[in-house]
Amino acid sequence: LSFKQYQGLAGRSTNEVLQLYSAHGQQQKLQRSSVVTQLHGAIKKRLKQDLKSLHSFALELSKDFQRQSKTYLYQVLTAVQGIQLQNEAMQMFQIKAFDLEQSLQEVTERYEKEKQKRRALHNSLVELRGNIRVHCRIRPLLPFDAAAGHSISQDRQRNFSEKVIYAADDETVLVKCSRPGHASINKSFQFERVYNASESQDTVFADVAPLLTSLLDGYNVCIMAYGQTGSGKTHTMLGPQLEENFPYSTENESELGIIPRATQEVFRLISEKPPGSYWVEVSVVEVYNNEIFDLLAKDSGGKVPGAKRDVVTTKDGKRDVPLLVYETVENASEFLHLVNKGLQLRVSHPTLVHAHSSRSHLVVTLTITTVVSGDNWGISWEDEQTNQRLNKEVSWTFPQKMRDNTSTSSSRASSPAQLEATEKMKQVKTRLQLVDLAGSECVSMSGVTGAALRETSFINRSLSALADVLGAIAEQRPHVPYRNSKLTHLLQDSIGGDAKLLVMLCISPGPKYLTESMQSLGFGTRARQVQRGQVRKK
Ligand code: ADP
Ligand code: MG
């Protein structure tokens, strides 16, 4: 090949080569760009996939989070709701409890009202049947109840400290006793009211108080405690004894007995009436060995001799105790002071020496004088019956106190000038007799001598005279043997006729005094059977 040829050829070849080369480069370029594109695509695809999965992961995560937060929220809500429900339930319970409490209170109130109504009805019934009501108070078991003997075994001691007499309900006394060597007893007694050991002086007096209203309506009233020594007569009538010198004070009012409370109530009732139209006089006597001793009497030197008095029946058929000291009292504390003075004498005077205050009957009498104006006949008498009764009882005498009285000009009754001027003032006396009877234990006469024998037989006689009087009234016998004893004679006006008598039987719950208690319950039961038919006018 010529050079030219060769050159030409070569030139051609070079060109070709160049062409080829560029073609190759182009091809390569082409090839490379397609790889890049492919790679790019793949990467893009992968990225997309990753993103997608990331997205779905995030989505999942957020969903999960949402789900979980929802669950938690739900749980919180449920808890809150639970608390709310509990609160509501609590409130409901509170409301229910309150409602229950209220309805319980209502029921209790209604029950109390019904009980009172029933008792009032019962009282009217008693009134129709006669005017004697018998209440029975069982005192608590006390340490000395157990000390029956000197050397009793613990077993027997326990027996002795067990109650054999209970209040089954507020009208029934249950006596249940079975002792080896004794016939077993299982008896019940009914009374107008029975108090168990836990019933307070307040409760006892609440049942007594209505009687005092009758007092200002013109009826005589007598309240007496009956029972053996230690059964709680003095506790019930006066209260627990505090000290020797001044036994009954108004300091511990909740423990005061019937006598001071009745006086308070009388003064309260009087305070509701026109001023000066009523006044109260007090006498305190003791009936010992069938003799009446004036515990308020003083000799000229002001000493207290404990003078003997007698009871007489006046021309107009009333009981009177000539020379008996009546002291006018203006309030309950004056009264208590007076009674305390009397009681001191009861234990200190030589003629009255007796081992135990339970050996005599104590009679505290409140005489209430009512002034009734003739113009306005019956200032506050509600009914015709009372008017009639008062018309018959009018007397024209006035007590010392009233004649002397110059102070209270505002009260129409206590101004003597006014009294003389009108001459139409009339007065009526009603009596409240409060009696702490001597111990009713059946002391056997054997082995008792001298003063003790005398004492015992007088007590037995006066208490059986009382039983006879109640029995005679019960059988409506024409003759009632009031005069068989000083006690019944003294009390005649407040246990006979249309007077109202309340016998408070006092009972010890232990077996030690079972015989005495049964005797008292028997006395009370017989007294309850008193039937006087329709209330008789005097
Ligand atoms: P009585 O006058 O019948 O002989 P008391 O009233 O002296 O009897 O009572 C004898 C004892 O029993 C006293 O110590 C008295 O305080 C106590 N007692 C009586 N009744 C009650 C009672 N209801 N509650 C508490 N103690 C009472
Ligand atoms: Mg007594």
XYZ file of N, CA and C in Angstrom, residues 193-414:
666
model
N -98.082 1.999 135.466
C -96.762 2.312 134.927
C -95.721 1.554 135.736
N -94.765 0.983 135.020
C -93.677 0.276 135.697
C -92.363 0.907 135.235
N -91.513 1.271 136.170
C -90.218 1.875 135.837
C -89.121 0.859 136.066
N -88.252 0.696 135.079
C -87.119 -0.200 135.303
C -85.995 0.574 135.989
N -84.939 -0.179 136.311
C -83.863 0.385 137.138
C -83.198 1.599 136.500
N -83.236 1.673 135.163
C -82.483 2.754 134.525
C -83.327 4.015 134.340
N -84.577 3.975 134.727
C -85.406 5.161 134.495
C -85.153 6.229 135.565
N -85.041 7.443 135.053
C -84.539 8.542 135.894
C -85.637 9.176 136.740
N -85.211 10.013 137.652
C -86.134 10.787 138.476
C -87.019 11.656 137.570
N -86.401 12.151 136.484
C -87.125 12.965 135.503
C -88.320 12.224 134.947
N -88.046 10.993 134.483
C -89.082 10.170 133.867
C -90.194 9.883 134.867
N -89.787 9.542 136.080
C -90.786 9.213 137.093
C -91.670 10.436 137.333
N -91.031 11.601 137.426
C -91.827 12.783 137.731
C -92.743 13.182 136.572
N -92.276 12.927 135.342
C -93.086 13.301 134.175
C -94.481 12.674 134.246
N -94.569 11.474 134.816
C -95.867 10.810 134.924
C -96.682 11.318 136.108
N -95.992 11.947 137.038
C -96.659 12.424 138.246
C -97.243 13.816 138.002
N -96.511 14.593 137.188
C -96.843 16.007 136.983
C -98.312 16.276 136.603
N -98.919 15.476 135.696
C -100.304 15.783 135.324
C -101.273 15.806 136.508
N -100.961 15.020 137.540
C -101.812 15.002 138.725
C -101.892 16.387 139.363
N -100.783 17.122 139.237
C -100.712 18.407 139.916
C -101.609 19.446 139.257
N -101.886 19.221 137.977
C -102.832 20.100 137.292
C -104.199 19.962 137.956
N -104.549 18.722 138.310
C -105.823 18.477 138.992
C -105.908 19.253 140.289
N -104.751 19.410 140.917
C -104.688 20.110 142.198
C -105.252 21.522 142.048
N -104.823 22.208 140.979
C -105.314 23.564 140.767
C -106.727 23.567 140.175
N -107.172 22.391 139.756
C -108.561 22.278 139.302
C -109.483 21.989 140.476
N -108.934 21.904 141.674
C -109.771 21.747 142.854
C -109.814 20.351 143.446
N -108.963 19.440 142.959
C -108.928 18.099 143.548
C -107.806 18.010 144.576
N -108.045 17.215 145.622
C -106.947 16.894 146.524
C -106.132 15.772 145.901
N -104.842 15.808 146.160
C -103.958 14.818 145.563
C -103.049 14.237 146.642
N -102.834 12.923 146.557
C -101.892 12.298 147.478
C -100.940 11.400 146.693
N -99.668 11.550 146.951
C -98.669 10.683 146.316
C -97.901 10.003 147.432
N -97.944 8.682 147.479
C -97.232 7.994 148.562
C -96.326 6.896 148.030
N -95.183 6.754 148.695
C -94.250 5.692 148.320
C -94.392 4.551 149.321
N -94.604 3.357 148.782
C -94.801 2.169 149.609
C -93.706 1.166 149.272
N -93.163 0.517 150.275
C -92.152 -0.511 150.013
C -91.342 -0.790 151.258
N -90.577 -1.859 151.207
C -89.783 -2.182 152.393
C -88.589 -1.237 152.510
N -87.961 -1.245 153.647
C -86.791 -0.400 153.870
C -85.708 -0.737 152.835
N -85.157 0.279 152.238
C -84.093 0.068 151.265
C -84.584 -0.120 149.839
N -85.902 -0.015 149.628
C -86.418 -0.263 148.281
C -86.424 1.000 147.427
N -86.086 2.148 148.030
C -85.973 3.380 147.236
C -87.091 4.385 147.446
N -87.831 4.279 148.534
C -88.940 5.217 148.784
C -88.420 6.645 148.954
N -87.438 6.802 149.843
C -86.928 8.142 150.108
C -86.224 8.691 148.866
N -85.504 7.821 148.180
C -84.835 8.230 146.939
C -85.875 8.753 145.943
N -86.975 8.043 145.816
C -88.009 8.442 144.865
C -88.735 9.702 145.317
N -89.036 9.798 146.603
C -89.821 10.939 147.074
C -88.964 12.194 147.251
N -87.763 12.054 147.795
C -86.943 13.238 148.072
C -85.717 13.336 147.173
N -85.049 12.231 146.991
C -83.827 12.235 146.183
C -82.727 11.573 146.979
N -81.554 11.406 146.385
C -80.466 10.785 147.129
C -79.985 11.740 148.217
N -79.705 11.212 149.370
C -79.269 12.060 150.479
C -77.825 12.489 150.244
N -77.580 13.801 150.364
C -76.244 14.302 150.048
C -75.362 14.383 151.286
N -75.787 15.196 152.242
C -75.010 15.316 153.475
C -75.977 15.170 154.636
N -75.386 15.058 155.816
C -76.261 14.907 156.973
C -77.001 16.194 157.302
N -76.308 17.303 157.127
C -76.900 18.557 157.578
C -77.925 19.154 156.628
N -77.616 19.047 155.382
C -78.532 19.659 154.425
C -78.766 18.654 153.304
N -79.597 17.691 153.622
C -79.649 16.523 152.756
C -80.142 16.776 151.327
N -81.112 17.653 151.156
C -81.665 17.783 149.811
C -81.484 19.203 149.313
N -80.680 19.356 148.292
C -80.467 20.706 147.779
C -80.854 20.755 146.316
N -81.048 21.972 145.857
C -81.444 22.127 144.461
C -80.220 22.135 143.549
N -79.036 21.861 144.139
C -77.827 21.914 143.320
C -77.807 20.815 142.267
N -78.169 19.638 142.708
C -78.193 18.535 141.753
C -79.634 18.250 141.364
N -80.176 19.153 140.548
C -81.608 19.115 140.273
C -82.074 17.837 139.611
N -81.186 17.250 138.796
C -81.629 16.074 138.042
C -81.907 14.888 138.959
N -81.362 14.934 140.171
C -81.554 13.811 141.080
C -82.663 14.053 142.100
N -83.248 15.242 142.053
C -84.299 15.521 143.026
C -85.488 14.594 142.829
N -86.138 14.281 143.934
C -87.272 13.369 143.877
C -88.595 14.091 143.710
N -89.670 13.347 143.928
C -91.013 13.850 143.638
C -91.391 15.056 144.504
N -91.033 15.034 145.786
C -91.494 16.110 146.678
C -90.983 17.483 146.226
N -89.669 17.671 146.050
C -89.237 18.998 145.581
C -89.727 19.330 144.174
N -89.769 18.328 143.308
C -90.225 18.604 141.936
C -91.693 18.992 141.896
N -92.498 18.313 142.707
C -93.928 18.611 142.725
C -94.135 20.050 143.189
N -93.323 20.466 144.159
C -93.454 21.828 144.649
C -93.090 22.819 143.555
N -91.982 22.524 142.868
C -91.593 23.385 141.739
C -92.732 23.500 140.735
N -93.331 22.353 140.429
C -94.398 22.313 139.429
C -95.612 23.106 139.918
N -95.942 22.968 141.198
C -97.080 23.714 141.753
C -96.830 25.211 141.591
N -95.609 25.647 141.915
C -95.310 27.078 141.780
C -95.311 27.509 140.318
N -94.885 26.617 139.452
C -94.909 26.956 138.025
C -96.360 27.142 137.553
N -97.216 26.210 137.972
C -98.626 26.292 137.573
C -99.274 27.564 138.132
N -98.897 27.865 139.364
C -99.470 29.063 139.995
C -99.034 30.326 139.245
N -97.762 30.310 138.773
C -97.249 31.502 138.087
C -98.025 31.798 136.803
N -98.728 30.793 136.303
C -99.515 31.007 135.079
C -100.890 31.596 135.394
N -101.222 31.624 136.668
C -102.543 32.117 137.069
C -102.436 33.597 137.431
N -103.566 34.259 137.587
C -103.506 35.687 137.959
C -102.743 35.846 139.270
N -101.879 36.869 139.377
C -101.057 37.022 140.572
C -101.916 37.218 141.815
N -101.478 36.580 142.902
C -102.168 36.769 144.165
C -103.392 35.903 144.360
N -103.770 35.155 143.361
C -104.987 34.375 143.496
C -104.747 33.015 144.162
N -103.475 32.671 144.331
C -103.144 31.412 144.981
C -102.050 31.646 146.005
N -102.070 30.915 147.096
C -100.882 30.858 147.920
C -100.733 29.478 148.534
N -99.493 29.209 148.956
C -99.134 27.854 149.353
C -98.610 27.841 150.786
N -99.138 26.916 151.575
C -98.632 26.729 152.931
C -98.161 25.288 153.074
N -97.143 25.137 153.904
C -96.531 23.815 154.032
C -96.558 23.360 155.482
N -96.862 22.080 155.657
C -96.652 21.481 156.967
C -95.872 20.190 156.767
N -95.055 19.867 157.758
C -94.269 18.633 157.684
C -94.509 17.863 158.981
N -95.054 16.681 158.871
C -95.271 15.884 160.072
C -94.716 14.481 159.889
N -94.551 13.867 161.046
C -94.086 12.495 161.044
C -95.089 11.685 161.858
N -95.479 10.540 161.358
C -96.365 9.682 162.133
C -95.513 8.529 162.648
N -95.317 8.525 163.954
C -94.443 7.530 164.567
C -95.176 6.921 165.752
N -95.238 5.630 165.799
C -95.989 4.928 166.846
C -97.400 5.486 167.008
N -98.049 5.693 165.893
C -99.412 6.205 165.839
C -99.574 7.563 166.520
N -98.517 8.346 166.474
C -98.618 9.707 166.980
C -98.089 10.667 165.926
N -98.732 11.840 165.889
C -98.344 12.818 164.872
C -97.402 13.840 165.494
N -96.253 14.007 164.900
C -95.283 14.983 165.392
C -95.120 16.091 164.366
N -95.232 17.303 164.874
C -95.111 18.465 164.000
C -93.629 18.795 163.836
N -93.102 18.611 162.671
C -91.670 18.847 162.476
C -91.335 20.315 162.215
N -92.356 21.159 162.145
C -92.085 22.593 161.954
C -92.385 23.409 163.214
N -92.795 22.708 164.281
C -93.185 23.433 165.493
C -91.973 24.044 166.181
N -92.185 25.225 166.768
C -91.126 25.878 167.540
C -91.747 26.259 168.873
N -90.950 26.223 169.938
C -91.479 26.757 171.196
C -91.241 28.265 171.218
N -91.600 28.913 172.330
C -91.516 30.379 172.362
C -90.088 30.870 172.146
N -89.127 30.060 172.537
C -87.729 30.452 172.348
C -87.196 30.121 170.959
N -88.046 29.680 170.119
C -87.619 29.384 168.750
C -86.984 28.014 168.612
N -86.973 27.227 169.702
C -86.419 25.868 169.617
C -87.449 24.953 168.981
N -86.966 23.860 168.479
C -87.887 22.947 167.817
C -88.133 21.710 168.673
N -89.282 21.648 169.333
C -89.518 20.526 170.227
C -90.136 19.290 169.578
N -90.571 19.372 168.345
C -91.220 18.210 167.742
C -92.518 17.865 168.449
N -93.408 18.881 168.476
C -94.632 18.753 169.263
C -95.588 17.718 168.696
N -96.287 17.059 169.622
C -97.316 16.086 169.237
C -98.565 16.825 168.812
N -99.217 16.303 167.803
C -100.461 16.920 167.342
C -101.500 15.832 167.158
N -102.743 16.267 167.016
C -103.772 15.272 166.760
C -104.616 15.701 165.569
N -105.213 14.716 164.949
C -106.046 15.047 163.800
C -107.508 14.949 164.218
N -108.294 15.921 163.821
C -109.718 15.906 164.164
C -110.542 16.083 162.890
N -111.811 15.698 163.010
C -112.712 15.945 161.897
C -113.572 17.143 162.263
N -113.572 18.126 161.401
C -114.298 19.362 161.718
C -115.796 19.207 161.442
N -116.549 20.265 161.809
C -118.018 20.218 161.634
C -118.409 19.993 160.174
N -117.647 20.622 159.286
C -118.013 20.445 157.869
C -117.370 19.206 157.250
N -116.950 18.299 158.123
C -116.506 16.988 157.633
C -115.116 16.969 157.032
N -114.309 17.956 157.364
C -112.932 17.964 156.852
C -111.964 17.586 157.950
N -110.772 17.155 157.525
C -109.751 16.829 158.509
C -108.991 18.091 158.869
N -108.662 18.200 160.123
C -107.875 19.348 160.547
C -106.907 18.884 161.628
N -105.756 19.504 161.675
C -104.801 19.198 162.728
C -104.588 20.486 163.507
N -105.320 20.634 164.646
C -105.205 21.889 165.394
C -103.764 22.117 165.835
N -103.366 23.364 165.800
C -102.044 23.819 166.246
C -100.894 23.446 165.311
N -101.215 22.701 164.296
C -100.142 22.313 163.363
C -99.590 23.564 162.673
N -98.266 23.621 162.572
C -97.641 24.789 161.952
C -97.715 24.686 160.423
N -98.288 25.726 159.858
C -98.286 25.844 158.396
C -97.423 27.041 158.064
N -96.429 26.843 157.254
C -95.619 27.999 156.864
C -95.892 28.337 155.410
N -96.066 29.630 155.177
C -96.295 30.058 153.796
C -94.961 30.058 153.052
N -94.934 29.458 151.889
C -93.710 29.503 151.082
C -94.017 30.128 149.732
N -93.023 30.811 149.206
C -93.234 31.549 147.962
C -92.585 30.877 146.770
N -91.681 29.966 147.051
C -91.035 29.274 145.934
C -90.485 27.929 146.394
N -89.991 27.163 145.439
C -89.580 25.792 145.718
C -88.362 25.723 146.627
N -87.455 26.707 146.530
C -86.254 26.576 147.351
C -86.551 26.909 148.809
N -87.488 27.856 149.020
C -87.944 28.116 150.374
C -88.543 26.845 150.973
N -89.317 26.184 150.138
C -89.971 24.958 150.560
C -88.944 23.896 150.961
N -87.936 23.739 150.108
C -86.927 22.696 150.344
C -86.161 22.977 151.631
N -85.913 24.247 151.851
C -85.221 24.665 153.063
C -86.027 24.235 154.297
N -87.320 24.461 154.198
C -88.229 24.125 155.290
C -88.267 22.618 155.530
N -88.384 21.878 154.451
C -88.457 20.423 154.563
C -87.159 19.887 155.166
N -86.038 20.459 154.742
C -84.753 20.028 155.291
C -84.687 20.258 156.791
N -85.218 21.421 157.213
C -85.247 21.731 158.638
C -86.053 20.665 159.373
N -87.200 20.343 158.815
C -88.059 19.329 159.408
C -87.368 17.978 159.487
N -86.651 17.646 158.424
C -85.998 16.336 158.376
C -84.856 16.236 159.376
N -84.196 17.360 159.611
C -83.126 17.362 160.611
C -83.688 17.021 161.976
N -84.845 17.613 162.252
C -85.504 17.344 163.518
C -85.867 15.871 163.607
N -86.279 15.365 162.480
C -86.718 13.982 162.443
C -85.645 13.051 162.997
N -84.394 13.391 162.740
C -83.341 12.499 163.229
C -82.771 12.938 164.571
N -82.987 14.214 164.959
C -82.259 14.690 166.135
C -83.088 14.755 167.421
N -84.394 14.869 167.295
C -85.159 15.087 168.509
C -85.252 13.831 169.375
N -85.036 13.991 170.696
C -84.983 12.810 171.569
C -86.281 11.995 171.607
N -87.429 12.672 171.520
C -88.661 11.871 171.578
C -88.872 11.112 170.272
N -88.112 11.489 169.296
C -88.317 10.847 167.992
C -87.220 9.844 167.672
N -86.476 9.496 168.716
C -85.345 8.621 168.433
C -85.824 7.257 167.948
N -85.479 6.988 166.758
C -85.688 5.633 166.275
C -84.528 5.332 165.345
N -84.177 4.090 165.354
C -82.935 3.692 164.705
C -82.888 4.132 163.242
N -84.011 4.150 162.614
C -84.010 4.334 161.175
C -85.195 5.202 160.785
N -84.966 6.126 159.866
C -86.071 6.990 159.457
C -87.190 6.179 158.813
N -86.866 4.981 158.398
C -87.878 4.143 157.763
C -88.884 3.586 158.772
N -88.692 3.920 160.054
C -89.613 3.440 161.090
C -90.793 4.386 161.277
N -90.839 5.464 160.520
C -91.961 6.402 160.656
C -92.454 6.815 159.272
N -93.682 7.329 159.258
C -94.225 7.860 158.003
C -93.967 9.362 157.969
N -93.470 9.829 156.847
C -93.256 11.270 156.703
C -94.362 11.819 155.795
N -95.078 12.840 156.286
C -96.151 13.420 155.471
C -95.885 14.910 155.270
N -95.618 15.287 154.038
C -95.431 16.698 153.700
C -96.718 17.166 153.029
N -97.312 18.215 153.583
C -98.590 18.676 153.034
C -98.454 20.091 152.476
N -98.880 20.266 151.244
C -98.957 21.603 150.653
C -100.431 21.962 150.576
N -100.801 23.048 151.246
C -102.189 23.495 151.153
C -102.208 24.670 150.195
N -102.971 24.536 149.153
C -103.048 25.607 148.163
C -104.393 26.313 148.335
N -104.317 27.568 148.632
C -105.545 28.324 148.810
C -105.772 29.151 147.556
N -106.958 29.044 147.042
C -107.300 29.748 145.822
C -108.313 30.822 146.150
N -108.037 31.999 145.655
C -109.005 33.065 145.869
C -109.845 33.189 144.620
N -111.138 33.103 144.833
C -112.037 33.177 143.691
C -112.920 34.394 143.880
N -112.968 35.193 142.864
C -113.779 36.405 142.981
C -115.254 36.079 142.785
N -116.115 36.701 143.607
C -117.547 36.433 143.532
C -118.169 36.969 142.263
N -117.611 38.072 141.747
C -118.153 38.651 140.515
C -117.912 37.720 139.354
N -116.670 37.278 139.363
C -116.243 36.472 138.233
C -116.061 35.062 138.752
N -117.148 34.462 139.136
C -117.119 33.182 139.841
C -116.387 32.123 139.029
N -115.260 31.727 139.554
C -114.480 30.728 138.834
C -113.562 31.388 137.831
N -112.490 32.001 138.332
C -111.576 32.716 137.444
C -111.079 31.840 136.312
N -110.742 30.620 136.643
C -110.157 29.807 135.586
C -110.734 28.389 135.612
N -111.860 28.240 136.209
C -112.416 26.887 136.278
C -113.084 26.560 134.961
N -112.570 25.479 134.396
C -113.003 25.181 133.035
C -114.402 24.563 132.993
N -114.732 23.813 134.003
C -115.966 23.038 133.840
C -116.966 23.276 134.973
N -118.148 22.914 134.690
C -119.262 23.102 135.618
C -119.028 22.328 136.916
N -118.495 21.095 136.748
C -118.251 20.239 137.919
C -117.370 20.937 138.942
N -116.287 21.526 138.437
C -115.359 22.198 139.338
C -116.061 23.357 140.018
N -116.811 24.100 139.247
C -117.551 25.223 139.816
C -118.437 24.775 140.967
N -119.158 23.682 140.705
C -120.066 23.176 141.735
C -119.296 22.783 142.974
N -118.179 22.077 142.731
C -117.401 21.613 143.864
C -116.889 22.810 144.663
N -116.423 23.797 143.930
C -115.853 24.954 144.605
C -116.910 25.740 145.358
N -118.095 25.807 144.792
C -119.180 26.498 145.459
C -119.416 25.946 146.848
N -119.236 24.629 146.944
C -119.484 23.988 148.231
C -118.316 24.175 149.190
N -117.154 24.409 148.644
C -115.976 24.418 149.505
C -115.567 25.802 149.960
N -116.349 26.730 149.587
C -115.985 28.110 149.879
C -115.896 28.353 151.380
N -114.901 29.052 151.786
C -114.844 29.470 153.175
C -114.479 30.940 153.207
N -114.696 31.560 154.351
C -114.544 33.011 154.417
C -113.353 33.448 155.247
N -112.537 32.500 155.643
C -111.392 32.892 156.462
C -110.161 33.070 155.598
N -109.278 33.929 156.087
C -108.036 34.141 155.356
C -106.872 33.872 156.281
N -105.809 33.325 155.791
C -104.691 33.003 156.664
C -103.980 34.258 157.145
N -103.216 34.048 158.200
C -102.489 35.145 158.825
C -101.727 35.956 157.791
N -101.015 35.253 156.992
C -100.127 35.860 155.990
C -100.887 36.894 155.159
N -102.096 36.519 154.821
C -102.856 37.381 153.946
C -103.347 38.625 154.656
N -103.749 38.440 155.929
C -104.238 39.594 156.679
C -103.099 40.576 156.947
N -101.884 40.001 157.155
C -100.743 40.854 157.457
C -100.154 41.521 156.229
N -100.399 40.913 155.146
C -99.700 41.321 153.926
C -100.046 42.748 153.510
N -99.001 43.566 153.434
C -99.261 44.935 152.998
C -98.448 45.258 151.765
N -97.614 44.323 151.374
C -96.628 44.648 150.340
C -97.213 44.697 148.932
N -97.664 43.595 148.445
C -97.988 43.526 147.014
C -99.368 44.108 146.721
N -99.370 45.363 146.379
C -100.656 46.001 146.116
C -101.166 45.644 144.726
N -100.253 45.126 143.919
C -100.676 44.805 142.558
C -101.575 43.568 142.529
N -101.368 42.706 143.498
C -102.176 41.489 143.470
C -103.486 41.729 144.203
N -104.519 41.413 143.530
C -105.813 41.805 144.079
C -106.187 41.018 145.333
N -105.646 39.764 145.423
C -106.057 38.957 146.555
C -105.340 39.358 147.837
N -104.118 39.834 147.688
C -103.348 40.071 148.886
C -103.535 41.480 149.454
